[in-house]
mmCIF file of C-alpha atoms in Angstrom:
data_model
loop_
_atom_site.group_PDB
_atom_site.id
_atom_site.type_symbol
_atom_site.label_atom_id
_atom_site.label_comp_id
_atom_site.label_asym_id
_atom_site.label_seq_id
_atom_site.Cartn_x
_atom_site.Cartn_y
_atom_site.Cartn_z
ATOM 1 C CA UNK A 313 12.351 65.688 -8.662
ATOM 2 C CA UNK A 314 12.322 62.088 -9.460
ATOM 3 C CA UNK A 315 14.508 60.439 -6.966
ATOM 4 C CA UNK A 316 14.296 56.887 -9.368
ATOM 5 C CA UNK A 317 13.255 52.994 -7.862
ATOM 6 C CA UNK A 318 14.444 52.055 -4.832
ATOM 7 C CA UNK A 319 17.596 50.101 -4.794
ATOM 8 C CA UNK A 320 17.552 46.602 -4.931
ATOM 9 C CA UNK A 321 20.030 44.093 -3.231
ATOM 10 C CA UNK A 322 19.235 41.211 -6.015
ATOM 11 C CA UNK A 323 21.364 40.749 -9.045
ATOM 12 C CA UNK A 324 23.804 43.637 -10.728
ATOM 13 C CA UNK A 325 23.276 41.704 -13.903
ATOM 14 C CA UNK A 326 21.639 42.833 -16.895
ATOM 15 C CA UNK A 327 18.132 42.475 -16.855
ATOM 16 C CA UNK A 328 16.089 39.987 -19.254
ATOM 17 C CA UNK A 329 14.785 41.382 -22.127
ATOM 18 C CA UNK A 330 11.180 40.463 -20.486
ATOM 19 C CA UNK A 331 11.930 42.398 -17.444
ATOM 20 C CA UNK A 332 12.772 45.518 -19.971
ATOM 21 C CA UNK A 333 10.166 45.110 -21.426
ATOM 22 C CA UNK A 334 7.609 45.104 -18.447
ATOM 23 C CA UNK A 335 9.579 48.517 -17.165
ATOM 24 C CA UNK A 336 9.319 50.449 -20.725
ATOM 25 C CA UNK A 337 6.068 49.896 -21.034
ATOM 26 C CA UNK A 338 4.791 50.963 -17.299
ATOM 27 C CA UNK A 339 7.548 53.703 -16.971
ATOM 28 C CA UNK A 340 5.502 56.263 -17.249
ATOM 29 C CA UNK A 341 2.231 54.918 -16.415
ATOM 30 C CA UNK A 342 0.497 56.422 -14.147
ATOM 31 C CA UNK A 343 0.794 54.946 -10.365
ATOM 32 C CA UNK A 344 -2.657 52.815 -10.636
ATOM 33 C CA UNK A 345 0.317 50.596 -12.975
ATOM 34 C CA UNK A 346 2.089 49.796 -9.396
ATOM 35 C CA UNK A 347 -1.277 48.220 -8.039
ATOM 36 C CA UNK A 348 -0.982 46.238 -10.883
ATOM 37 C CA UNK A 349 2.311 44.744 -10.322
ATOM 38 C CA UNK A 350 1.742 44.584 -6.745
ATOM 39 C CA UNK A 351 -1.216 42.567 -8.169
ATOM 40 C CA UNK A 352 0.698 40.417 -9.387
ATOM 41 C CA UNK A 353 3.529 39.646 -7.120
ATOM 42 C CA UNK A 354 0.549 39.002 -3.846
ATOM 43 C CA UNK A 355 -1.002 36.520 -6.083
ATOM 44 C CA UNK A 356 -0.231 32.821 -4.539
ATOM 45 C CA UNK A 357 0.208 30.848 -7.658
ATOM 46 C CA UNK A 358 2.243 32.838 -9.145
ATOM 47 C CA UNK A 359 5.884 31.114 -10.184
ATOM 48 C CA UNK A 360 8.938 32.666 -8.408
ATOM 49 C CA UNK A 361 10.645 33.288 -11.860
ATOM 50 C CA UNK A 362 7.037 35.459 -12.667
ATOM 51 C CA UNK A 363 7.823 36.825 -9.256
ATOM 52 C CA UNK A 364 11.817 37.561 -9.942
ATOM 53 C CA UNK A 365 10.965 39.496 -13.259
ATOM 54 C CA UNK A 366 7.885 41.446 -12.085
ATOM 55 C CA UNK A 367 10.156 42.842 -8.926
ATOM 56 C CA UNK A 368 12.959 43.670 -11.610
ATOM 57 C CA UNK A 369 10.410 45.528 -13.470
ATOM 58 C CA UNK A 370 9.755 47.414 -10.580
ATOM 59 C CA UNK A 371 12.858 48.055 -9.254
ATOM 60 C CA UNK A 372 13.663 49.490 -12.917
ATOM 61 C CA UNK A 373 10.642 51.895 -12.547
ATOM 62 C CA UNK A 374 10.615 55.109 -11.152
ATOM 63 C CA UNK A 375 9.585 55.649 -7.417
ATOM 64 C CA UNK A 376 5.558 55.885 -7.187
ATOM 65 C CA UNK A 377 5.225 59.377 -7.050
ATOM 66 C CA UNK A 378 2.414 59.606 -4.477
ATOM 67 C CA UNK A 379 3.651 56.509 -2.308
ATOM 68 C CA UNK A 380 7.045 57.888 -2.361
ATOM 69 C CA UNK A 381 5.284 61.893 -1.375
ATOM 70 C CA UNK A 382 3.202 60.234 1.415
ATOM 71 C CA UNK A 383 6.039 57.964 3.034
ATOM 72 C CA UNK A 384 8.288 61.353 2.942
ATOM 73 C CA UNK A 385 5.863 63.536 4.299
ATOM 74 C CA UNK A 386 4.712 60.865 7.044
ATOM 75 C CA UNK A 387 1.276 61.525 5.870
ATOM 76 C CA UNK A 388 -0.660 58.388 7.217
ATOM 77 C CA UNK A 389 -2.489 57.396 10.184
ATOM 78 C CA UNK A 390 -0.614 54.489 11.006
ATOM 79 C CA UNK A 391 2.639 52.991 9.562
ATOM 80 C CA UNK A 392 1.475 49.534 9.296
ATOM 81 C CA UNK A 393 -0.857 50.792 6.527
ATOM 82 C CA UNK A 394 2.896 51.182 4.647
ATOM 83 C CA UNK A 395 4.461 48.278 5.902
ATOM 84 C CA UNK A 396 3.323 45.437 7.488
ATOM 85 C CA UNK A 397 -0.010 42.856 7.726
ATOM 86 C CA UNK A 398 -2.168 45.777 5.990
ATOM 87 C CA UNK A 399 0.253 46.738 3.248
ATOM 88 C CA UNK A 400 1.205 42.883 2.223
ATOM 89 C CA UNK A 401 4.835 41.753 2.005
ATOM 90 C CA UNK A 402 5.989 42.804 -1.442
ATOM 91 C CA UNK A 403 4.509 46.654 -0.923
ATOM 92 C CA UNK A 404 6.464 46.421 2.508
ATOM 93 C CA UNK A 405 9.423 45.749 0.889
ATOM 94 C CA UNK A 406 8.794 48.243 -1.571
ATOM 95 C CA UNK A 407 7.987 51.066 1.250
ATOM 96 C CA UNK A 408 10.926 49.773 3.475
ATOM 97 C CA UNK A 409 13.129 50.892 0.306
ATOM 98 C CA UNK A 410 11.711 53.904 -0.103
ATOM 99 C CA UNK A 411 12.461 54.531 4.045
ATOM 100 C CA UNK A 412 15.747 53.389 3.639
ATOM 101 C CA UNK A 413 16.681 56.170 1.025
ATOM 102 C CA UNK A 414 15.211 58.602 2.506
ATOM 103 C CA UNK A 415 16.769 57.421 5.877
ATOM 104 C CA UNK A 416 20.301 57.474 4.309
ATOM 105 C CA UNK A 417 21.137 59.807 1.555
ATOM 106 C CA UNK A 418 24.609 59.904 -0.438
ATOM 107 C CA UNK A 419 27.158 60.551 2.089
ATOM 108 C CA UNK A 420 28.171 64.171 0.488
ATOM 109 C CA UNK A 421 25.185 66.368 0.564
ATOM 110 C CA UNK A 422 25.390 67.820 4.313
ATOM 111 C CA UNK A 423 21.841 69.736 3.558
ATOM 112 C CA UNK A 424 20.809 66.046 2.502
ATOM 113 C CA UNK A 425 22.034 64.870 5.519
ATOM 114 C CA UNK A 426 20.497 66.789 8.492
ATOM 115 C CA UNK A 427 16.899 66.378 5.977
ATOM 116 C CA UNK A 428 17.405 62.723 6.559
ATOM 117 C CA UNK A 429 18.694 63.116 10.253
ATOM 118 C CA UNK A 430 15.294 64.743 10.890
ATOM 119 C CA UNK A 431 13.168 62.504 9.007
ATOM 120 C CA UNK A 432 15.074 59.597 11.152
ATOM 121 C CA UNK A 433 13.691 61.740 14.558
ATOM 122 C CA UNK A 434 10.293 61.926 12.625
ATOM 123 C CA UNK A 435 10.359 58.459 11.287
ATOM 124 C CA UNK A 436 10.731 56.833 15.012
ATOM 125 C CA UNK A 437 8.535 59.578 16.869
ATOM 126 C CA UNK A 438 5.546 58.183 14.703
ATOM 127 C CA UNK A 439 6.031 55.191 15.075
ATOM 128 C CA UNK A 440 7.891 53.868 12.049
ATOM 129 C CA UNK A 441 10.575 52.285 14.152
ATOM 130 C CA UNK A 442 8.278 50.442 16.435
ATOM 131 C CA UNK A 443 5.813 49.009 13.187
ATOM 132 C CA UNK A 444 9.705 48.111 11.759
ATOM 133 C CA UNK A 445 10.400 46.082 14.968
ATOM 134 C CA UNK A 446 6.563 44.386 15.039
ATOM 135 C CA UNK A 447 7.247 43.689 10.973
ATOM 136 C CA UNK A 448 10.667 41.570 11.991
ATOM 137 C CA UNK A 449 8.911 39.892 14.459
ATOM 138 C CA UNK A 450 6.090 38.612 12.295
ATOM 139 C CA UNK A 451 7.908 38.605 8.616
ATOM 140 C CA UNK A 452 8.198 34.658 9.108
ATOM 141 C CA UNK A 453 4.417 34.725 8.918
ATOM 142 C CA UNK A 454 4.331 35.538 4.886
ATOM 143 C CA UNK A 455 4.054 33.327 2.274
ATOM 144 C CA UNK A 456 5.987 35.419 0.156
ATOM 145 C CA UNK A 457 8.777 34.788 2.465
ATOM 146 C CA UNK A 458 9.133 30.760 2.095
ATOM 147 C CA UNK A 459 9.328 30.459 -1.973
ATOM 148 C CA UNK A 460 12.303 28.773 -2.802
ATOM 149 C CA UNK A 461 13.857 31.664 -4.925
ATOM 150 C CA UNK A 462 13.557 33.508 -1.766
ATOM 151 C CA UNK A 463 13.936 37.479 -3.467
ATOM 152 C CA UNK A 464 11.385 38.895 -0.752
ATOM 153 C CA UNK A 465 13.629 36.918 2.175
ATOM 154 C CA UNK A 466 16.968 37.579 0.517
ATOM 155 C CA UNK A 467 16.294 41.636 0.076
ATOM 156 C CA UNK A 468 14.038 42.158 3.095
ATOM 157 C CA UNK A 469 16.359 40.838 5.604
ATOM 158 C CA UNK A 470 19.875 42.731 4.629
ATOM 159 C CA UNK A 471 17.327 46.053 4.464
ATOM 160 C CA UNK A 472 15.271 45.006 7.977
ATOM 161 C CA UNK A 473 18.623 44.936 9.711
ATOM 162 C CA UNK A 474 20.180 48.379 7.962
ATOM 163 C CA UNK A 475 17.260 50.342 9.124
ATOM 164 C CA UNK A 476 17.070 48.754 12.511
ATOM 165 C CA UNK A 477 20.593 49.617 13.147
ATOM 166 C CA UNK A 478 19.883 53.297 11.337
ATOM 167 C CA UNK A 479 17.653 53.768 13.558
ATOM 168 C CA UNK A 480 19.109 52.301 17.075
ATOM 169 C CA UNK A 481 22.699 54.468 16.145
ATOM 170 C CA UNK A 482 21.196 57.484 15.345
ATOM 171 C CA UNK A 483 18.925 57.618 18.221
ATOM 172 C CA UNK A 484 22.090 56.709 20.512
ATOM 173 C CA UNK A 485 23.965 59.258 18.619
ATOM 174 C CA UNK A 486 21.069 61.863 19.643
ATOM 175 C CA UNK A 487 21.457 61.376 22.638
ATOM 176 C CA UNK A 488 25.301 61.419 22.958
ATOM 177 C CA UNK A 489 24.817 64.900 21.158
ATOM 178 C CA UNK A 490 22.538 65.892 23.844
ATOM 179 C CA UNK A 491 24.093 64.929 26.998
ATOM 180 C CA UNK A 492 27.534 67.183 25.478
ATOM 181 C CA UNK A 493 25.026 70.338 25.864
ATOM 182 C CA UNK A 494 24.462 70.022 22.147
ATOM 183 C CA UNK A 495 20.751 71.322 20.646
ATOM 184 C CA UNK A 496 18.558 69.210 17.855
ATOM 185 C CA UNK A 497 17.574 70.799 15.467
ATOM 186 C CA UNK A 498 13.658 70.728 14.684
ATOM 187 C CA UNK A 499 14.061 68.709 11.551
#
């Protein structure tokens, strides 16, 4: 099923009726549409309001279905190709989203849970957590970052530190479980 856009720490407002506009009409377009708006948002001249509204749009979008199928399946070569110099800085975001729900699903779905306690053990097995760490060293290094709106900095940074700490506690948690004579499961 459709598990909708990522969450977004910007505004709870209502969006502009531009932003509405942008997300009917790409909605259900088919996920060559996200290149597009990715398009857009890498583009250096581009105003930060331009950039504010096109993210929106996004964000208002469903998940795209085969970036959101190969991040949950952990079917890549290399994680940097998701997030980091290869990927660009708006796409990172995007990705780091979509690792962050799957990461931490509602608190009330225990089948949910272990699914997401696995894909954690996956996630930083691959190497996920160690391309996180080498994107938070080098973030300061995008352009994207220094706009004076500052929507990459101001979501990126709150969703950088979540997963870190995601990561770090359930890996410490792992191994508390462990050391009591407790089993992983293979998830």
């Amino acid at each position: 099923g459709d598990k909708g856009a990522p969450a977004t720490g910007g505004d709870e407002g209502e969006a502009p009726d531009m932003v509405l506009a942008i997300a009917e009409v790409l909605r259900n377009a088919p996920d060559s549409r996200y290149g597009t708006l990715f398009g857009i948002l890498d583009a250096p001249s581009v105003p930060d309001q331009i950039h504010s509204d096109v993210w929106r749009s996004l964000m208002l979008m469903p998940t795209a279905g085969s970036h959101l199928s190969a991040i949950e399946t952990q079917r890549f070569a290399d994680w940097s190709t998701v997030y980091g110099p290869e990927a660009g800085p708006w796409r990172s975001l995007y990705s780091l989203q979509i690792v962050d729900l799957l990461m931490l699903p509602p608190a009330t779905d225990c089948g949910r849970i272990r699914e997401a306690m696995g894909w954690r053990r996956r996630f930083i097995a691959t190497g996920g957590f160690e391309q996180l760490c080498l994107f938070c060293l080098t973030i300061d290094k995008h352009q994207c970052w220094h706009h004076p709106g500052g929507l990459a900095r101001s979501v990126c940074l709150p969703l950088t530190t979540s997963l870190l700490k995601q990561c770090v506690a359930g890996a410490l948690a792992d191994v508390a479980h462990v050391a009591n004579g407790g089993l992983l499961s293979p998830n």
